[in-house]
């Protein structure tokens, strides 16, 4: 609530960036400005400044914007402004459709639609899988001005004739890269085929890889292209740090860091569900309130854990990449990579949870010798080396090791070999010794494995 967006880290004069504008000058009507004021926003974020007038003018938009840039208000505010001038949704009809990859993101976008639309007479709804379908069917009968949905459940509802998509005026694909990663492309294509040809399309994606560009080409007409932060770069307000560490000592090091720095709210990423569970148990044993969220947890358990983490009841939330997507936690101060992600792009997504809305964040990666190849890929993508810092008492003994087997099978390589420690604290290279190994062996949950039915 009420913090001010700091869109530019540098003075406007020295960068040639346009000066900050007010929300009032963007073309939004009074009911939306009032809702924005209620939220305590004073200055539009860069993506909002550019996106809001473009959407109001009816243009298609393609924006490279990760969570934390204010993208949700960037599309929701002008969408509501346009919808409020047209006739209300008739029975069964959806006027604006927002597709999101995950249930959590759908719920969050739904909350934003409710908050920004509080002075408007528009009906909005959120539908996703994992909960009963019948209440959703009966709610949709009356017609919905804004429907936020995950693709799988939307298709189910359409097959059950619970809604019509042939009157959609505005389509938003939020976190489109995630939707493709999660194997939703066929559902998306089916949904697109149900929409009328004449409509406005808004596509948001943290990264623009070739498959997103292909999707965009078939979808968008003469789009305004926006970039909230340089492509594939992490937010500038995040301080990155890498602690070299042996694989088997990571949980100890994490406990040490949390306790000695007195971190109060820490989001930890684990590559595997099993690793997430084990770490949460360990932290709990150490007296730190912790919970794990991943795809094997019920929707109820995930929602409860997230609520506990947001309220401060839980000090540590351990999440896999899939479970954490789109989580919006205000001013999250610390993000820790217990494991590096398999996909370099996921580093950007993970780190997108901290340093949000102009606040400083702290991104810590615990990196073992086995993860060197992953580290190299990440550093190449973000265009900079992560600063290394050894933690006294946790200096790695293993200085190089065979790379991790990310296929979910057993790691390759023969017996571990131990090498001598390097004198400097630079790259954590070396050989793998005892006391470690890939303790979180288990199936990685992040990434490209198709994951259906959001
Ligand atoms: P998003 O990138 O849409 O997930 O938004 C990130 C966070 O920034 C959310 O907690 C929003 O409530 C907040 N936010 C969005 N726009 C503004 C703004 N103009 N000023 C301050 N905070 C904002």
XYZ file of C-alpha atoms and ligand atoms in Angstrom:
477
model
C 0.000 0.000 0.000
C 1.008 3.505 -0.641
C 4.586 3.182 -1.683
C 5.767 5.269 -4.559
C 6.954 3.801 -7.794
C 10.539 4.640 -8.534
C 10.551 4.112 -12.239
C 13.994 5.486 -12.873
C 17.113 4.848 -10.915
C 18.814 7.752 -12.639
C 17.826 11.343 -13.041
C 15.562 11.903 -16.037
C 17.858 14.620 -17.394
C 20.873 12.397 -17.712
C 19.066 9.543 -19.427
C 16.761 11.289 -21.810
C 13.851 9.239 -20.362
C 10.544 11.077 -20.365
C 9.727 12.711 -17.046
C 7.315 10.919 -14.718
C 3.656 11.463 -15.602
C 0.585 11.355 -13.386
C -2.125 8.744 -13.590
C -4.547 11.603 -14.400
C -2.904 12.319 -17.721
C -3.179 8.794 -19.098
C -6.821 8.909 -20.182
C -8.414 6.866 -17.398
C -11.826 7.919 -16.103
C -12.652 9.055 -12.605
C -13.805 5.687 -11.159
C -10.502 4.086 -12.097
C -8.416 7.009 -10.852
C -10.245 6.782 -7.558
C -9.466 3.056 -7.288
C -5.806 3.732 -8.129
C -5.694 6.402 -5.416
C -7.264 3.935 -2.966
C -4.397 1.551 -3.672
C -1.978 4.322 -2.807
C -0.301 4.439 -6.216
C 0.900 7.891 -7.097
C 3.164 7.505 -10.095
C 2.517 5.058 -12.929
C 5.283 2.542 -13.485
C 7.052 2.741 -16.864
C 5.001 -0.084 -18.330
C 1.783 1.560 -17.117
C 2.794 4.921 -18.552
C 3.221 3.390 -22.009
C 0.665 0.617 -21.962
C -2.395 2.430 -20.603
C -2.752 5.025 -23.419
C -2.016 2.383 -26.074
C -4.686 0.009 -24.779
C -7.167 2.870 -24.450
C -6.575 3.729 -28.104
C -7.530 0.159 -29.048
C -4.087 -0.971 -30.146
C -2.638 -4.424 -29.700
C 0.273 -4.516 -27.289
C 3.161 -6.926 -26.891
C 5.074 -6.256 -23.701
C 8.198 -7.805 -22.254
C 7.369 -7.372 -18.607
C 7.938 -9.647 -15.691
C 6.011 -9.742 -12.436
C 6.870 -6.748 -10.319
C 6.771 -4.168 -13.092
C 3.152 -3.190 -12.457
C 2.027 -4.974 -15.617
C -1.262 -6.143 -14.094
C -2.521 -2.606 -13.577
C -0.948 -1.781 -16.948
C -3.487 -3.946 -18.740
C -6.333 -4.092 -16.216
C -6.926 -0.358 -15.817
C -7.334 0.500 -19.505
C -9.236 -2.738 -20.132
C -11.798 -1.783 -17.484
C -11.952 1.760 -18.851
C -12.852 0.443 -22.289
C -15.339 -2.088 -20.969
C -17.197 0.421 -18.849
C -18.225 2.334 -21.971
C -19.818 -0.643 -23.705
C -22.995 -2.615 -22.978
C -22.770 -5.134 -20.120
C -22.153 -8.788 -20.795
C -25.242 -10.729 -21.791
C -25.982 -14.202 -20.454
C -23.134 -16.653 -20.999
C -21.014 -14.038 -22.761
C -17.435 -13.093 -21.832
C -16.301 -9.602 -22.894
C -12.666 -9.631 -21.782
C -10.632 -12.775 -21.264
C -7.376 -12.866 -19.306
C -5.464 -16.145 -19.557
C -2.818 -16.947 -16.974
C -0.594 -20.009 -16.577
C -1.281 -20.752 -12.918
C -4.108 -20.721 -10.434
C -2.185 -18.414 -8.132
C -1.634 -15.852 -10.844
C -5.284 -16.114 -11.929
C -6.393 -15.451 -8.352
C -4.063 -12.481 -8.065
C -5.115 -10.928 -11.348
C -8.725 -11.508 -10.296
C -8.086 -9.600 -7.081
C -6.584 -6.732 -9.067
C -9.603 -6.632 -11.373
C -11.880 -6.461 -8.330
C -9.782 -3.764 -6.676
C -9.437 -1.540 -9.746
C -13.055 -2.105 -10.755
C -14.550 -1.398 -7.353
C -16.335 1.779 -8.515
C -17.577 0.221 -11.730
C -20.659 -1.795 -12.443
C -18.820 -4.620 -14.191
C -18.944 -8.299 -13.392
C -15.684 -10.208 -13.114
C -14.847 -13.786 -12.256
C -11.884 -16.125 -11.895
C -11.916 -19.773 -12.929
C -9.181 -22.364 -12.554
C -8.819 -26.074 -12.069
C -8.440 -27.985 -8.841
C -11.744 -26.737 -7.481
C -15.360 -27.726 -8.201
C -16.624 -26.830 -11.627
C -20.356 -26.558 -10.910
C -20.274 -23.309 -8.931
C -18.195 -21.831 -11.749
C -20.754 -22.962 -14.319
C -23.621 -21.355 -12.465
C -21.759 -18.075 -11.933
C -20.861 -17.804 -15.610
C -24.482 -18.134 -16.736
C -25.222 -14.508 -16.036
C -22.417 -13.256 -18.280
C -19.007 -11.918 -17.302
C -17.380 -8.646 -18.276
C -13.901 -9.835 -17.266
C -13.033 -13.494 -16.934
C -9.609 -14.483 -15.615
C -8.898 -18.127 -16.359
C -6.286 -20.803 -16.661
C -6.430 -22.435 -20.112
C -7.306 -25.991 -19.056
C -10.330 -25.085 -16.965
C -11.500 -22.568 -19.541
C -11.563 -25.306 -22.180
C -13.453 -27.621 -19.821
C -16.033 -24.917 -19.190
C -16.387 -24.198 -22.871
C -16.872 -27.872 -23.645
C -19.592 -27.955 -21.031
C -21.197 -24.974 -22.768
C -20.893 -22.850 -19.659
C -19.697 -19.840 -21.615
C -19.388 -18.277 -25.042
C -16.169 -16.795 -26.294
C -17.423 -15.439 -29.625
C -18.069 -11.985 -28.176
C -14.678 -11.431 -26.553
C -13.611 -7.833 -27.127
C -10.236 -7.953 -25.381
C -7.862 -10.893 -24.928
C -4.926 -10.761 -22.526
C -2.264 -13.470 -22.377
C -0.398 -12.943 -19.131
C 2.960 -14.634 -18.615
C 2.658 -16.136 -22.064
C 6.114 -17.706 -21.890
C 5.001 -19.655 -18.808
C 1.892 -20.865 -20.547
C 3.994 -22.265 -23.370
C 6.479 -23.779 -20.904
C 3.639 -25.521 -19.151
C 2.384 -27.120 -22.322
C -0.716 -24.972 -22.792
C -0.054 -24.132 -26.423
C -2.734 -26.467 -27.785
C -5.348 -25.181 -25.382
C -4.393 -21.629 -26.307
C -4.732 -22.384 -29.993
C -8.149 -23.941 -29.423
C -9.224 -20.930 -27.400
C -7.994 -18.507 -30.063
C -10.088 -20.347 -32.640
C -13.200 -19.662 -30.543
C -12.654 -15.910 -30.389
C -14.050 -13.421 -32.891
C -11.561 -12.131 -35.457
C -12.113 -8.525 -34.448
C -10.747 -8.027 -30.972
C -7.923 -6.347 -29.104
C -4.975 -8.516 -28.083
C -2.489 -7.871 -25.302
C 0.422 -10.211 -24.779
C 2.676 -10.081 -21.727
C 5.714 -12.247 -21.318
C 8.819 -12.028 -19.167
C 10.975 -13.311 -21.960
C 10.635 -13.316 -25.720
C 11.995 -16.554 -27.048
C 11.281 -17.810 -30.573
C 8.119 -19.717 -29.605
C 6.603 -16.615 -28.011
C 7.483 -14.593 -31.070
C 5.749 -17.189 -33.253
C 2.651 -17.028 -31.089
C 2.750 -13.229 -31.172
C 3.036 -13.117 -34.951
C -0.158 -15.060 -35.458
C -2.020 -13.205 -32.743
C -1.195 -9.524 -32.763
C -1.915 -6.882 -35.379
C 0.564 -4.049 -35.627
C 1.283 -4.216 -31.907
C 2.935 -1.532 -29.865
C 6.027 -3.237 -28.495
C 7.015 -2.381 -24.953
C 9.812 -3.474 -22.733
C 9.495 -2.935 -19.000
C 13.099 -3.745 -18.365
C 15.768 -4.738 -20.835
C 15.009 -8.113 -22.313
C 16.131 -11.037 -20.189
C 17.705 -8.751 -17.638
C 16.843 -8.818 -13.982
C 15.445 -5.771 -12.192
C 18.067 -3.207 -11.364
C 16.946 -2.865 -7.771
C 18.021 -6.402 -6.915
C 21.330 -7.066 -5.250
C 22.648 -10.447 -6.372
C 25.069 -12.525 -4.422
C 26.453 -16.010 -4.892
C 27.729 -18.106 -2.016
C 29.886 -21.015 -3.194
C 29.001 -24.041 -1.104
C 29.100 -27.814 -1.188
C 25.833 -29.417 -2.246
C 25.307 -31.297 0.990
C 25.854 -28.239 3.164
C 23.319 -26.014 1.496
C 20.578 -26.542 4.101
C 23.068 -25.724 6.887
C 24.253 -22.626 5.111
C 20.712 -21.488 4.505
C 19.790 -21.902 8.186
C 22.934 -19.991 9.098
C 22.168 -17.123 6.700
C 18.572 -16.772 7.835
C 19.446 -16.855 11.509
C 22.592 -14.744 11.468
C 21.115 -12.041 9.234
C 17.745 -12.246 10.954
C 15.854 -12.485 7.652
C 12.159 -12.376 8.408
C 10.578 -13.257 5.053
C 12.471 -15.533 2.726
C 11.307 -17.237 -0.440
C 13.527 -20.232 -1.210
C 13.538 -21.997 -4.561
C 14.159 -25.700 -4.759
C 14.444 -27.558 -8.039
C 12.556 -30.596 -6.757
C 9.394 -31.173 -4.752
C 11.184 -33.628 -2.539
C 13.972 -31.132 -1.864
C 11.391 -28.468 -1.024
C 9.673 -30.765 1.494
C 12.914 -31.796 3.132
C 14.137 -28.261 3.478
C 10.853 -27.052 4.954
C 11.029 -29.883 7.522
C 14.603 -29.026 8.371
C 13.847 -25.313 8.834
C 10.878 -26.172 11.021
C 13.130 -28.364 13.174
C 15.462 -25.389 13.538
C 12.564 -23.360 14.891
C 11.901 -21.318 11.762
C 8.284 -21.397 10.652
C 8.428 -22.802 7.125
C 6.239 -24.513 4.540
C 6.745 -25.970 1.081
C 4.588 -25.366 -1.962
C 4.730 -27.461 -5.097
C 2.570 -29.308 -7.544
C 1.888 -32.271 -5.228
C 0.277 -30.062 -2.614
C -3.447 -29.501 -2.782
C -4.753 -26.147 -3.871
C -5.924 -25.560 -0.299
C -2.490 -26.261 1.157
C -0.845 -23.962 -1.378
C -3.273 -21.139 -0.686
C -2.841 -21.543 3.084
C 0.949 -21.556 2.853
C 0.951 -18.482 0.660
C -1.420 -16.633 2.977
C 0.708 -17.570 5.993
C 3.815 -16.356 4.236
C 2.208 -13.077 3.198
C 0.903 -12.404 6.690
C 4.294 -13.060 8.283
C 3.140 -16.171 10.128
C 5.571 -18.230 8.062
C 9.113 -16.993 7.895
C 10.269 -19.190 5.029
C 8.379 -20.447 2.004
C 10.127 -23.131 -0.029
C 8.787 -23.358 -3.564
C 9.451 -25.085 -6.836
C 9.484 -22.917 -9.943
C 6.065 -23.995 -11.107
C 4.408 -23.339 -7.777
C 6.011 -19.936 -7.415
C 5.100 -18.529 -10.779
C 3.396 -15.206 -10.591
C 3.355 -15.065 -6.819
C 3.043 -11.417 -5.926
C 4.311 -10.686 -2.474
C 4.673 -7.065 -1.700
C 8.248 -5.924 -1.129
C 9.599 -9.420 -0.719
C 13.082 -8.766 0.679
C 14.956 -12.053 0.179
C 14.914 -14.706 -2.496
C 17.273 -17.653 -2.159
C 18.149 -20.176 -4.829
C 18.855 -23.338 -2.919
C 19.459 -24.887 -6.332
C 20.046 -23.032 -9.542
C 17.184 -23.441 -11.989
C 17.586 -25.809 -14.961
C 16.617 -23.091 -17.350
C 18.528 -19.842 -17.218
C 15.320 -17.907 -17.895
C 13.882 -19.197 -14.649
C 16.566 -17.278 -12.785
C 14.985 -14.069 -14.055
C 11.533 -15.285 -13.044
C 12.675 -16.292 -9.580
C 14.475 -13.050 -8.971
C 11.429 -11.192 -10.258
C 9.832 -11.950 -6.872
C 12.120 -9.528 -5.100
C 13.081 -5.900 -5.612
C 9.538 -5.181 -6.708
C 7.949 -1.846 -7.437
C 11.125 0.104 -6.873
C 12.047 -1.565 -3.586
C 15.409 -3.113 -3.035
C 15.688 -6.833 -3.011
C 18.285 -9.383 -2.198
C 18.820 -12.442 -4.372
C 21.077 -15.117 -2.934
C 22.237 -18.191 -4.817
C 23.897 -21.131 -3.098
C 25.996 -22.701 -5.817
C 27.803 -26.016 -5.741
C 30.497 -27.198 -8.108
C 28.009 -29.472 -9.873
C 26.016 -26.434 -10.932
C 28.741 -24.650 -12.855
C 27.207 -25.175 -16.252
C 23.877 -23.842 -15.066
C 25.655 -20.863 -13.541
C 27.474 -20.128 -16.767
C 24.222 -20.159 -18.718
C 22.585 -17.796 -16.219
C 25.459 -15.363 -16.201
C 25.541 -15.385 -19.975
C 21.850 -14.605 -20.147
C 21.778 -11.823 -17.592
C 24.975 -10.429 -19.071
C 26.920 -10.205 -15.847
C 28.808 -12.402 -13.399
C 27.113 -12.850 -10.037
C 29.349 -11.513 -7.282
C 30.900 -14.393 -5.293
C 31.265 -14.372 -1.560
C 32.320 -17.319 0.568
C 30.710 -17.602 3.950
C 33.256 -18.386 6.684
C 32.771 -21.948 7.866
C 30.989 -22.946 4.644
C 33.826 -22.678 2.129
C 33.401 -25.406 -0.502
C 35.663 -28.405 -0.302
C 34.414 -29.718 -3.597
C 35.813 -27.567 -6.320
C 34.766 -29.222 -9.521
C 32.324 -31.962 -10.229
C 30.444 -33.608 -13.047
C 27.428 -31.581 -14.046
C 24.057 -32.417 -12.585
C 21.916 -34.917 -14.352
C 18.757 -32.951 -14.885
C 16.913 -35.699 -16.650
C 15.502 -36.958 -13.404
C 17.583 -40.102 -13.579
C 20.669 -40.973 -11.625
C 23.612 -38.628 -11.838
C 26.381 -39.663 -14.120
C 30.041 -39.736 -13.304
C 32.141 -42.096 -11.317
C 33.190 -41.904 -7.734
C 33.544 -38.422 -6.358
C 36.974 -36.907 -6.372
C 38.185 -34.301 -4.028
C 40.445 -31.509 -5.124
C 42.345 -28.868 -3.285
C 40.600 -25.647 -2.380
C 41.318 -22.684 -4.506
C 42.876 -19.815 -2.637
C 40.492 -17.185 -3.875
C 36.793 -16.999 -3.286
C 35.976 -16.635 -6.929
C 34.144 -19.320 -8.855
C 33.095 -22.312 -6.825
C 34.875 -24.731 -9.074
C 36.421 -27.928 -7.886
C 35.753 -31.584 -7.514
C 32.998 -33.274 -5.813
C 33.796 -34.875 -2.515
C 31.920 -36.689 0.173
C 29.342 -35.139 2.375
C 27.261 -34.008 -0.510
C 26.066 -35.362 -3.719
C 22.767 -34.512 -5.108
C 20.779 -34.940 -1.958
C 17.602 -33.579 -3.473
C 17.561 -36.228 -6.152
C 14.076 -36.347 -7.410
C 12.187 -35.137 -10.333
C 12.744 -31.485 -11.132
C 9.442 -29.711 -11.158
C 10.430 -26.653 -13.086
C 10.592 -26.230 -16.746
C 9.491 -27.775 -19.887
C 7.612 -30.840 -18.765
C 4.048 -30.379 -19.955
C 1.855 -29.590 -16.998
C -1.789 -29.637 -17.731
C -4.984 -28.386 -16.319
C -4.358 -25.172 -14.509
P 2.623 -6.647 -10.995
O 3.883 -6.454 -11.787
O 1.429 -6.321 -11.771
O 2.593 -8.016 -10.373
O 2.652 -5.579 -9.784
C 3.653 -5.564 -8.833
C 3.265 -4.842 -7.566
O 3.347 -3.427 -7.757
C 1.877 -5.110 -7.056
O 1.963 -5.365 -5.683
C 1.110 -3.838 -7.318
O 0.122 -3.613 -6.347
C 2.192 -2.783 -7.238
N 1.946 -1.625 -8.124
C 1.426 -1.651 -9.374
N 1.402 -0.421 -9.888
C 1.911 0.422 -8.969
C 2.157 1.840 -8.930
N 1.882 2.613 -9.947
N 2.695 2.346 -7.801
C 3.002 1.538 -6.767
N 2.798 0.204 -6.734
C 2.268 -0.357 -7.827
